[in-house]
Amino acid sequence: MKLKFNHVDFFYGTKAPYLFQALNDIDCEIKEKSFTCIVGHTGCGKSTLIQQLNGLLIPSKGSVFAGDFVVSSNKKERTKKLKPLRQKVGIVFQFSEYQLFENTVEEDVAFGPMNFGVKKEEALKIAHESLLKVGIGESFFKKSPFDLSGGERRRVAIAGIMAMQPEVIVLDEPTVGLDPRGVKEMMLLFKQLHEQGTTVVLVTHDMNLVYGYASDVIVMDHGKVVYQGGPHELFNRSVDEYSLETPLVTKLIQGLENKGYKFDLQKIAFIDDLVDEIVKQRRTSK
Amino acid sequence: MKIIEINHLSYKYNETDVAINDVSFSIEAGKYVTIIGHNGSGKSTFAKLLMGLLEPNENSIKEFGIDLNRKTIHELRNRMGIVFQNPDNQFVGATVRDDLAFGLENRCVKRENMDEIINEYAKKVNMVEFLDKEPENLSGGQKQRVAIAGVLSMNPEIVIFDEATAMLDPKGKKEIRETILKMKKENPGMTILSITHDIEEAYQADEVIAFNDGKVVFQGKPAEVLKDQKKLQEIGLDIPFVVLLKNKLEAKGVKIEGSSLEEVVKNL
Amino acid sequence: MSNITLGRYVPRDTFIHSLDPRVKIISLILLMVAIFISYSTWEMTFIMAGILGLFIFLLALISNTSFRLLFKSLRAMWFLIIFLLLINILIKPNNAEIIAFSIGSLDIYWESIFQSLKIIIRLFLMVSLTMILTTSTKPLDLTYALEWFMKPLKVIKFPTHEIAMTISIALRFIPTLLNEVERIMKAQTSRGVDFKHGKISSRFKAIISLIIPLFIASFQRAEELADSMEARGYDPKAKRTTYHKLRFSVNDLFVFILCGAFMAATIVFSVMNFTIKTPLFVPWLVIGCCLVLFYLFGLGAANARRYKK
């Protein structure tokens, strides 16, 4: 499913005395089956942007096209029923561990699909599959979600969205507060989802994750999209331009390039490639 | 001088949930020590035990040479401060000013002196212009800075950071890291204990203590103990990027000196 | 969520904002009493209601309370007003004599119309007064004032300080919890929950899916907050100093006397059965009140100007 923003503006507080423009003429595209990272400072409009994707927020001006759905400021153009869109575009919010409420883990995960009309037995079956995918074993299925640790609950929450079998999964900073192992496991899960054909949209602050996983990057600043393209091109240019954090790998590469090393970034996927290249170039220079 | 001495400390929340399992070690005064470990390794429980928010087993914790128990708890707490993870859940006052006053009220500071102290410490963390702001109008990093000012205004000898940057964005993280370094510089005698899973922060500390399953796995200088990638991964942690790079280069027969990325790049 | 903004504190620099919260609470009570005094004749009832109304109108002007919000708060009471009207009109009062008009076989008496009108006016005045108080006083200041009023109860070991602390923390966390509500609602909406439409059973489920996570998160917050307060040396039993000090000024005294006099006057009128025929007295009172009010108004304006510099 392709997601397209067409000159979208969004204002908060149109009824209150304080008007705040969160999105300013957003015109961009999230490609089908891509792994798109959305980055930018807190308050740059990332969270507002993703809420337009499933109609939680309606643009104040312009339209969002999600497959056949139209979320437009113009009532006539807008798709009448937005609920089916929420099944197609699943959003996992920040601190999703606090959205669980059912008696058991499996019921909680089945809650989403059942809201979209899946029968209970079928929903439970999907729930079990999703739970296994996120690494929550069978012994947890009948437990109360509140007996789980924070990290486990977050994975259950993600399974809850996956169980809706969305075409696009949007994740708002899913790795915040996790330890390095937790981050790695979670990122591998998203990678797997992506490889299976789901479009993954990841909102994050962690440039090292962007470097390692993204196929596309959208950089936002003050409610505007300031960059859209591949991660290598972004890090190749000066990241400081958007006052983002430079990934450590990029720091290394930039430092070495200043010293006369030359790298073909398309060929370097892992640190091992980089090390090989460094060793090779050291030898030839000697 | 040993400012914190831990002697056979154990703690369990219930029969099955053992958080700390017979741990013994000590921390020198005036050091910047990081405690690392994956979520659930017992490091936050340890912080709460140090502050006396959980009750330790008898004679297991000595701070400033004094045994921590019900009688000494208030005296010891007065000499320590802690900054927690969630910026919202440690902001008590209606405004920054009120929040800073809260700690002073608890210590029975005279009303006449409060404004001066509040201004002084707000200035130290660059929050003077936000003194009359409500917490909902502050960023996470700003709230954490207020928490630090609140702790500093008590003149503590030990300051504990319990994953104080975990919920912040990179900008907030940077603000807090800089504030901690500045604080360390201004108060060289202060002992700082930072609980974190940011391995890059741990790499910059004087000393690292690693927790795993309620036990201390190792303790020592970062450059010495943060070398073994396999061992670190076993306890759910990363290896600092520079160390990883150096290890990989060394495996290919290139030995490079330097402890920071800049130095390594220079020597390559 | 918009209802919650009704009566919320609006920071302004007015005479009323600068008053001592204790005086404001006392004055509110005094004026409430004045509102509820009844008189022997309808004329007197409505004239006094008019004077009070004028007074409250001026208070609203001075304190810069938004009239739009005032009327909005009334709109929230529509149902109550209609209900009261119906009850009053359908039940024949004891001393009703004159029929105003008839609808079919149903006689409507002037008495019932006046009665309902009186109730509506009282309601309106009460709500307006409370709104003026809450929009012009920081909730925290109200809490301090309440703590002060409860001081005598300390003798019987009543936990006045704990109550005040509890209220102030609750106030502090209202915005945080509202954010939380919004976030959870959005998360559940993304899982296909519809909070606005649907059958009773599914709506019930929707509310459960909001309430339970909210409770869990709040408990966790409370626990962390307790830890943090304890670590910062808070002990409800121990002696503490206080940063906030309530200051009583000449202006406060003046307002207190004015409101007290107002209430006293209404009681006197009521007890001594003054009527509209009482010569000279009422006009004098009205003029007197207005003079004082204009003085107040002037002070407020002067204050505002001073701050603008």
Short mmCIF file of C-alpha atoms in Angstrom, two decimals, chain A residues 41-42 94-95 151 173 176-182 184 205-206 245 248-249 251-252 255-256 259 261 271-272 274-276 278-279 282-283, chain B residues 37-39 85 163 166-171 177 197 200 233-238 241 244-245 248-249 252 254 256 261-262 265-268:
data_model
loop_
_atom_site.label_atom_id
_atom_site.label_comp_id
_atom_site.label_asym_id
_atom_site.label_seq_id
_atom_site.Cartn_x
_atom_site.Cartn_y
_atom_site.Cartn_z
CA HIS A 41 13.61 16.57 16.82
CA THR A 42 10.90 16.21 19.42
CA GLN A 94 4.94 5.18 22.07
CA PHE A 95 4.91 3.34 25.40
CA GLY A 151 9.70 -5.16 27.51
CA GLU A 173 9.79 5.02 18.91
CA VAL A 176 12.90 3.73 23.74
CA GLY A 177 13.92 2.44 27.17
CA LEU A 178 14.94 -1.02 25.94
CA ASP A 179 18.39 -2.43 26.58
CA PRO A 180 20.73 -3.12 23.64
CA ARG A 181 19.64 -6.75 23.36
CA GLY A 182 15.98 -5.73 23.42
CA LYS A 184 18.35 -5.62 18.52
CA HIS A 205 15.69 9.29 17.17
CA ASP A 206 18.39 6.68 16.91
CA GLU A 245 23.03 13.00 15.52
CA LEU A 248 29.19 6.54 14.81
CA VAL A 249 29.96 4.70 11.57
CA LYS A 251 31.68 9.77 12.02
CA LEU A 252 34.37 7.20 11.39
CA GLY A 255 37.04 11.22 9.72
CA LEU A 256 38.87 8.75 7.49
CA LYS A 259 42.54 11.76 5.93
CA TYR A 261 40.65 7.30 2.52
CA ILE A 271 31.40 -2.82 9.85
CA ASP A 272 33.41 -5.84 8.66
CA LEU A 274 34.56 -1.21 6.34
CA VAL A 275 37.38 -2.80 8.32
CA ASP A 276 38.41 -4.85 5.26
CA ILE A 278 40.52 0.19 5.75
CA VAL A 279 43.08 -2.63 5.96
CA ARG A 282 46.40 0.99 4.42
CA ARG A 283 48.38 -1.68 2.64
CA GLY B 37 23.30 -4.44 32.72
CA HIS B 38 20.22 -5.40 30.72
CA ASN B 39 16.67 -4.61 31.86
CA GLN B 85 14.13 7.63 34.63
CA GLU B 163 18.67 5.62 33.69
CA ALA B 166 16.67 6.53 28.83
CA MET B 167 13.41 8.27 27.95
CA LEU B 168 14.95 11.34 26.34
CA ASP B 169 15.57 12.24 22.72
CA PRO B 170 19.19 12.74 21.55
CA LYS B 171 19.06 16.44 22.35
CA ARG B 177 25.23 14.21 29.81
CA HIS B 197 22.60 0.78 29.30
CA GLU B 200 29.14 4.79 25.15
CA GLN B 233 26.65 -9.80 24.43
CA GLU B 234 26.06 -12.69 26.77
CA ILE B 235 24.84 -10.27 29.41
CA GLY B 236 22.72 -8.40 26.86
CA LEU B 237 24.99 -5.44 26.25
CA ASP B 238 26.77 -3.87 23.32
CA PHE B 241 31.97 1.27 18.94
CA LEU B 244 34.65 -2.98 18.38
CA LEU B 245 36.56 -1.20 15.63
CA LYS B 248 38.20 -5.96 14.30
CA LEU B 249 41.29 -4.15 13.06
CA LYS B 252 43.27 -8.31 10.67
CA VAL B 254 46.33 -3.77 12.44
CA ILE B 256 45.87 0.97 16.66
CA LEU B 261 37.03 7.59 17.96
CA GLU B 262 38.93 10.79 17.15
CA VAL B 265 40.96 7.98 13.26
CA LYS B 266 44.06 10.11 13.81
CA ASN B 267 46.28 7.07 14.22
CA LEU B 268 44.88 5.14 11.26
#
